[in-house]
């Protein structure tokens, strides 16, 4: 999912659900180890999305995450039915108010997404809120299994404009 709010990099510590305490630096290093690089996924649009594509269209997304002055920059581009789609960017950093990494995504169509990342043992939980250009709100939660070459997202609690959506799986590969 594109998922994913301007985060302030401020010092503090984090209490993980495993009971293990990590500093902000250690938490962000764990995030970097699991997410840095170029990732790709392909999916089918479940609904029409103005400016992106129609229900049933195949969408390919390529995203690159790299270090940027103490935070991280995410850039991505989409291809819809083999043709150039939208682009976007995000900043990922430490959000002191929630004691977790947070990403803020903005795309060329005028949409935005905020994603928080929680480390839980060997998995990450991502909680995202998206606002489409017309103001439609969507939320979802992902449990992410990380391997050397993939991120496997089990996406649940999906709601778009107040309507529940079915769970789904999405795989990102390096």
PDB file of C-alpha atoms in Angstrom:
ATOM      1  CA  UNK A   1       0.000   0.000   0.000  1.00  0.00           C
ATOM      2  CA  UNK A   2       1.081   3.624  -0.657  1.00  0.00           C
ATOM      3  CA  UNK A   3       0.890   4.377   2.196  1.00  0.00           C
ATOM      4  CA  UNK A   4       2.407   6.044   4.059  1.00  0.00           C
ATOM      5  CA  UNK A   5       3.439  12.345   7.872  1.00  0.00           C
ATOM      6  CA  UNK A   6       6.128  14.794   8.292  1.00  0.00           C
ATOM      7  CA  UNK A   7       8.031  13.442  11.248  1.00  0.00           C
ATOM      8  CA  UNK A   8      10.186  15.355  13.664  1.00  0.00           C
ATOM      9  CA  UNK A   9      13.506  13.737  14.485  1.00  0.00           C
ATOM     10  CA  UNK A  10      13.717  14.320  18.216  1.00  0.00           C
ATOM     11  CA  UNK A  11      15.490  12.279  20.872  1.00  0.00           C
ATOM     12  CA  UNK A  12      13.609   9.877  23.143  1.00  0.00           C
ATOM     13  CA  UNK A  13      13.196   6.174  23.747  1.00  0.00           C
ATOM     14  CA  UNK A  14      10.585   3.653  22.656  1.00  0.00           C
ATOM     15  CA  UNK A  15       8.845   0.822  24.460  1.00  0.00           C
ATOM     16  CA  UNK A  16       8.344  -2.034  21.983  1.00  0.00           C
ATOM     17  CA  UNK A  17       5.508  -4.522  22.417  1.00  0.00           C
ATOM     18  CA  UNK A  18       8.124  -7.200  23.103  1.00  0.00           C
ATOM     19  CA  UNK A  19       9.064  -5.266  26.233  1.00  0.00           C
ATOM     20  CA  UNK A  20      12.452  -4.443  24.720  1.00  0.00           C
ATOM     21  CA  UNK A  21      13.410  -0.796  25.057  1.00  0.00           C
ATOM     22  CA  UNK A  22      15.220   0.827  22.132  1.00  0.00           C
ATOM     23  CA  UNK A  23      16.469   4.347  21.663  1.00  0.00           C
ATOM     24  CA  UNK A  24      15.149   6.485  18.835  1.00  0.00           C
ATOM     25  CA  UNK A  25      18.398   5.814  16.982  1.00  0.00           C
ATOM     26  CA  UNK A  26      18.118   2.021  17.378  1.00  0.00           C
ATOM     27  CA  UNK A  27      14.453   2.056  16.328  1.00  0.00           C
ATOM     28  CA  UNK A  28      15.221   4.077  13.199  1.00  0.00           C
ATOM     29  CA  UNK A  29      18.218   1.854  12.410  1.00  0.00           C
ATOM     30  CA  UNK A  30      15.904  -1.194  12.546  1.00  0.00           C
ATOM     31  CA  UNK A  31      13.474   0.638  10.235  1.00  0.00           C
ATOM     32  CA  UNK A  32      16.301   1.499   7.822  1.00  0.00           C
ATOM     33  CA  UNK A  33      17.578  -2.075   7.767  1.00  0.00           C
ATOM     34  CA  UNK A  34      14.139  -3.395   6.794  1.00  0.00           C
ATOM     35  CA  UNK A  35      12.920  -0.677   4.398  1.00  0.00           C
ATOM     36  CA  UNK A  36      15.876   1.048   2.662  1.00  0.00           C
ATOM     37  CA  UNK A  37      16.176   0.265  -1.064  1.00  0.00           C
ATOM     38  CA  UNK A  38      14.007   0.010  -4.159  1.00  0.00           C
ATOM     39  CA  UNK A  39      10.772  -1.966  -3.898  1.00  0.00           C
ATOM     40  CA  UNK A  40       8.170  -2.975  -6.492  1.00  0.00           C
ATOM     41  CA  UNK A  41       4.609  -4.311  -6.392  1.00  0.00           C
ATOM     42  CA  UNK A  42       1.782  -4.986  -8.821  1.00  0.00           C
ATOM     43  CA  UNK A  43      -1.938  -5.019  -8.018  1.00  0.00           C
ATOM     44  CA  UNK A  44      -5.377  -4.598  -9.529  1.00  0.00           C
ATOM     45  CA  UNK A  45      -7.449  -1.501  -8.743  1.00  0.00           C
ATOM     46  CA  UNK A  46     -10.521  -2.449  -6.712  1.00  0.00           C
ATOM     47  CA  UNK A  47     -12.299   0.823  -7.503  1.00  0.00           C
ATOM     48  CA  UNK A  48     -12.063   3.724  -9.949  1.00  0.00           C
ATOM     49  CA  UNK A  49      -9.530   6.281  -8.701  1.00  0.00           C
ATOM     50  CA  UNK A  50      -9.758   9.635 -10.443  1.00  0.00           C
ATOM     51  CA  UNK A  51      -6.484  10.554 -12.115  1.00  0.00           C
ATOM     52  CA  UNK A  52      -4.992   7.078 -11.586  1.00  0.00           C
ATOM     53  CA  UNK A  53      -7.133   4.412 -13.218  1.00  0.00           C
ATOM     54  CA  UNK A  54     -10.318   2.404 -13.416  1.00  0.00           C
ATOM     55  CA  UNK A  55     -11.472  -0.607 -11.470  1.00  0.00           C
ATOM     56  CA  UNK A  56      -9.723  -3.709 -12.836  1.00  0.00           C
ATOM     57  CA  UNK A  57      -6.673  -1.818 -14.158  1.00  0.00           C
ATOM     58  CA  UNK A  58      -3.255  -3.273 -13.341  1.00  0.00           C
ATOM     59  CA  UNK A  59      -1.067  -0.863 -11.375  1.00  0.00           C
ATOM     60  CA  UNK A  60       2.680  -1.315 -10.938  1.00  0.00           C
ATOM     61  CA  UNK A  61       4.407   0.752  -8.263  1.00  0.00           C
ATOM     62  CA  UNK A  62       8.149   1.276  -7.883  1.00  0.00           C
ATOM     63  CA  UNK A  63       9.340   3.059  -4.756  1.00  0.00           C
ATOM     64  CA  UNK A  64      12.825   3.994  -3.598  1.00  0.00           C
ATOM     65  CA  UNK A  65      13.733   4.749   0.015  1.00  0.00           C
ATOM     66  CA  UNK A  66      17.044   6.458   0.805  1.00  0.00           C
ATOM     67  CA  UNK A  67      18.675   8.464   3.596  1.00  0.00           C
ATOM     68  CA  UNK A  68      18.137  12.218   3.531  1.00  0.00           C
ATOM     69  CA  UNK A  69      19.714  14.535   6.123  1.00  0.00           C
ATOM     70  CA  UNK A  70      18.816  12.527   9.239  1.00  0.00           C
ATOM     71  CA  UNK A  71      15.485  11.339   7.877  1.00  0.00           C
ATOM     72  CA  UNK A  72      14.472   9.218   4.882  1.00  0.00           C
ATOM     73  CA  UNK A  73      13.068  10.134   1.489  1.00  0.00           C
ATOM     74  CA  UNK A  74      10.628   7.933  -0.398  1.00  0.00           C
ATOM     75  CA  UNK A  75       9.897   8.552  -4.069  1.00  0.00           C
ATOM     76  CA  UNK A  76       7.626   6.455  -6.239  1.00  0.00           C
ATOM     77  CA  UNK A  77       6.051   6.216  -9.627  1.00  0.00           C
ATOM     78  CA  UNK A  78       3.183   4.160 -10.952  1.00  0.00           C
ATOM     79  CA  UNK A  79       2.391   2.528 -14.268  1.00  0.00           C
ATOM     80  CA  UNK A  80      -1.253   1.834 -15.046  1.00  0.00           C
ATOM     81  CA  UNK A  81      -1.919  -0.704 -17.786  1.00  0.00           C
ATOM     82  CA  UNK A  82       1.695  -0.211 -18.906  1.00  0.00           C
ATOM     83  CA  UNK A  83       1.397   3.586 -19.212  1.00  0.00           C
ATOM     84  CA  UNK A  84       2.980   6.208 -16.987  1.00  0.00           C
ATOM     85  CA  UNK A  85       0.780   7.007 -13.970  1.00  0.00           C
ATOM     86  CA  UNK A  86       1.236   9.247 -10.973  1.00  0.00           C
ATOM     87  CA  UNK A  87       4.337  10.076  -8.935  1.00  0.00           C
ATOM     88  CA  UNK A  88       4.840  11.074  -5.353  1.00  0.00           C
ATOM     89  CA  UNK A  89       7.209  11.572  -2.479  1.00  0.00           C
ATOM     90  CA  UNK A  90       7.358  11.098   1.269  1.00  0.00           C
ATOM     91  CA  UNK A  91       9.513  11.893   4.250  1.00  0.00           C
ATOM     92  CA  UNK A  92       9.990   9.312   6.995  1.00  0.00           C
ATOM     93  CA  UNK A  93      11.366  10.244  10.376  1.00  0.00           C
ATOM     94  CA  UNK A  94      10.863  10.031  14.116  1.00  0.00           C
ATOM     95  CA  UNK A  95       7.607  11.415  15.531  1.00  0.00           C
ATOM     96  CA  UNK A  96       8.278  12.308  19.170  1.00  0.00           C
ATOM     97  CA  UNK A  97       4.566  12.703  19.930  1.00  0.00           C
ATOM     98  CA  UNK A  98       3.903   8.983  19.322  1.00  0.00           C
ATOM     99  CA  UNK A  99       7.431   7.632  19.868  1.00  0.00           C
ATOM    100  CA  UNK A 100       7.471   5.858  16.486  1.00  0.00           C
ATOM    101  CA  UNK A 101       8.587   6.362  12.891  1.00  0.00           C
ATOM    102  CA  UNK A 102       6.011   8.172  10.761  1.00  0.00           C
ATOM    103  CA  UNK A 103       5.803   8.773   7.021  1.00  0.00           C
ATOM    104  CA  UNK A 104       3.919  11.505   5.186  1.00  0.00           C
ATOM    105  CA  UNK A 105       3.210  10.810   1.527  1.00  0.00           C
ATOM    106  CA  UNK A 106       1.935  13.326  -1.037  1.00  0.00           C
ATOM    107  CA  UNK A 107       1.204  12.499  -4.651  1.00  0.00           C
ATOM    108  CA  UNK A 108       0.937  14.490  -7.851  1.00  0.00           C
ATOM    109  CA  UNK A 109      -2.862  14.041  -7.895  1.00  0.00           C
ATOM    110  CA  UNK A 110      -3.267  15.940  -4.597  1.00  0.00           C
ATOM    111  CA  UNK A 111      -3.736  12.961  -2.266  1.00  0.00           C
ATOM    112  CA  UNK A 112      -1.869  12.330   0.961  1.00  0.00           C
ATOM    113  CA  UNK A 113      -1.174   9.447   3.341  1.00  0.00           C
ATOM    114  CA  UNK A 114       0.172   9.297   6.874  1.00  0.00           C
ATOM    115  CA  UNK A 115       1.651   5.991   8.073  1.00  0.00           C
ATOM    116  CA  UNK A 116       2.984   5.038  11.513  1.00  0.00           C
ATOM    117  CA  UNK A 117       5.393   2.122  11.931  1.00  0.00           C
ATOM    118  CA  UNK A 118       5.504  -0.105  15.023  1.00  0.00           C
ATOM    119  CA  UNK A 119       8.164  -2.806  15.427  1.00  0.00           C
ATOM    120  CA  UNK A 120       6.690  -5.981  16.935  1.00  0.00           C
ATOM    121  CA  UNK A 121       9.279  -8.732  17.212  1.00  0.00           C
ATOM    122  CA  UNK A 122      10.352  -9.642  13.664  1.00  0.00           C
ATOM    123  CA  UNK A 123       7.360  -7.862  12.049  1.00  0.00           C
ATOM    124  CA  UNK A 124       6.215  -4.305  11.548  1.00  0.00           C
ATOM    125  CA  UNK A 125       2.676  -2.987  11.962  1.00  0.00           C
ATOM    126  CA  UNK A 126       1.785  -0.107   9.655  1.00  0.00           C
ATOM    127  CA  UNK A 127      -1.296   2.016  10.311  1.00  0.00           C
ATOM    128  CA  UNK A 128      -2.260   4.345   7.506  1.00  0.00           C
ATOM    129  CA  UNK A 129      -4.742   7.133   6.841  1.00  0.00           C
ATOM    130  CA  UNK A 130      -5.197   8.356   3.261  1.00  0.00           C
ATOM    131  CA  UNK A 131      -7.064  11.374   1.936  1.00  0.00           C
ATOM    132  CA  UNK A 132      -7.789  11.306  -1.797  1.00  0.00           C
ATOM    133  CA  UNK A 133      -7.872  14.579  -3.778  1.00  0.00           C
ATOM    134  CA  UNK A 134     -11.672  14.774  -3.359  1.00  0.00           C
ATOM    135  CA  UNK A 135     -11.385  14.398   0.443  1.00  0.00           C
ATOM    136  CA  UNK A 136     -12.376  10.734   0.620  1.00  0.00           C
ATOM    137  CA  UNK A 137     -10.775   9.120   3.678  1.00  0.00           C
ATOM    138  CA  UNK A 138      -9.390   5.570   3.797  1.00  0.00           C
ATOM    139  CA  UNK A 139      -7.740   3.702   6.663  1.00  0.00           C
ATOM    140  CA  UNK A 140      -5.970   0.360   6.923  1.00  0.00           C
ATOM    141  CA  UNK A 141      -3.570  -1.669   9.013  1.00  0.00           C
ATOM    142  CA  UNK A 142      -0.765  -3.902   7.681  1.00  0.00           C
ATOM    143  CA  UNK A 143       1.214  -6.607   9.396  1.00  0.00           C
ATOM    144  CA  UNK A 144       4.473  -6.735   7.438  1.00  0.00           C
ATOM    145  CA  UNK A 145       6.783  -9.733   7.292  1.00  0.00           C
ATOM    146  CA  UNK A 146      10.222  -8.685   6.060  1.00  0.00           C
ATOM    147  CA  UNK A 147      12.647 -10.985   4.226  1.00  0.00           C
ATOM    148  CA  UNK A 148      15.893 -10.141   2.424  1.00  0.00           C
ATOM    149  CA  UNK A 149      14.006  -9.752  -0.863  1.00  0.00           C
ATOM    150  CA  UNK A 150      10.374  -9.003   0.023  1.00  0.00           C
ATOM    151  CA  UNK A 151       7.832  -7.312   2.253  1.00  0.00           C
ATOM    152  CA  UNK A 152       4.649  -9.342   2.667  1.00  0.00           C
ATOM    153  CA  UNK A 153       1.776  -7.102   3.774  1.00  0.00           C
ATOM    154  CA  UNK A 154      -1.300  -8.707   5.351  1.00  0.00           C
ATOM    155  CA  UNK A 155      -3.664  -5.744   5.095  1.00  0.00           C
ATOM    156  CA  UNK A 156      -6.681  -5.618   7.421  1.00  0.00           C
ATOM    157  CA  UNK A 157      -9.162  -3.160   8.931  1.00  0.00           C
ATOM    158  CA  UNK A 158      -9.617  -1.498   5.553  1.00  0.00           C
ATOM    159  CA  UNK A 159     -12.271   1.221   5.373  1.00  0.00           C
ATOM    160  CA  UNK A 160     -12.882   3.657   2.505  1.00  0.00           C
ATOM    161  CA  UNK A 161     -15.378   6.489   2.885  1.00  0.00           C
ATOM    162  CA  UNK A 162     -16.964   4.629   5.824  1.00  0.00           C
ATOM    163  CA  UNK A 163     -17.379   1.368   3.883  1.00  0.00           C
ATOM    164  CA  UNK A 164     -15.447  -1.720   5.074  1.00  0.00           C
ATOM    165  CA  UNK A 165     -13.278  -3.396   2.437  1.00  0.00           C
ATOM    166  CA  UNK A 166     -12.042  -7.003   2.399  1.00  0.00           C
ATOM    167  CA  UNK A 167      -8.621  -7.930   3.766  1.00  0.00           C
ATOM    168  CA  UNK A 168      -5.886  -8.465   1.192  1.00  0.00           C
ATOM    169  CA  UNK A 169      -2.252  -9.470   0.805  1.00  0.00           C
ATOM    170  CA  UNK A 170       0.305  -7.390  -1.067  1.00  0.00           C
ATOM    171  CA  UNK A 171       3.886  -8.403  -1.807  1.00  0.00           C
ATOM    172  CA  UNK A 172       6.679  -5.913  -2.478  1.00  0.00           C
ATOM    173  CA  UNK A 173       9.947  -7.254  -3.923  1.00  0.00           C
ATOM    174  CA  UNK A 174      13.461  -5.816  -4.223  1.00  0.00           C
TER     175      UNK A 174
END
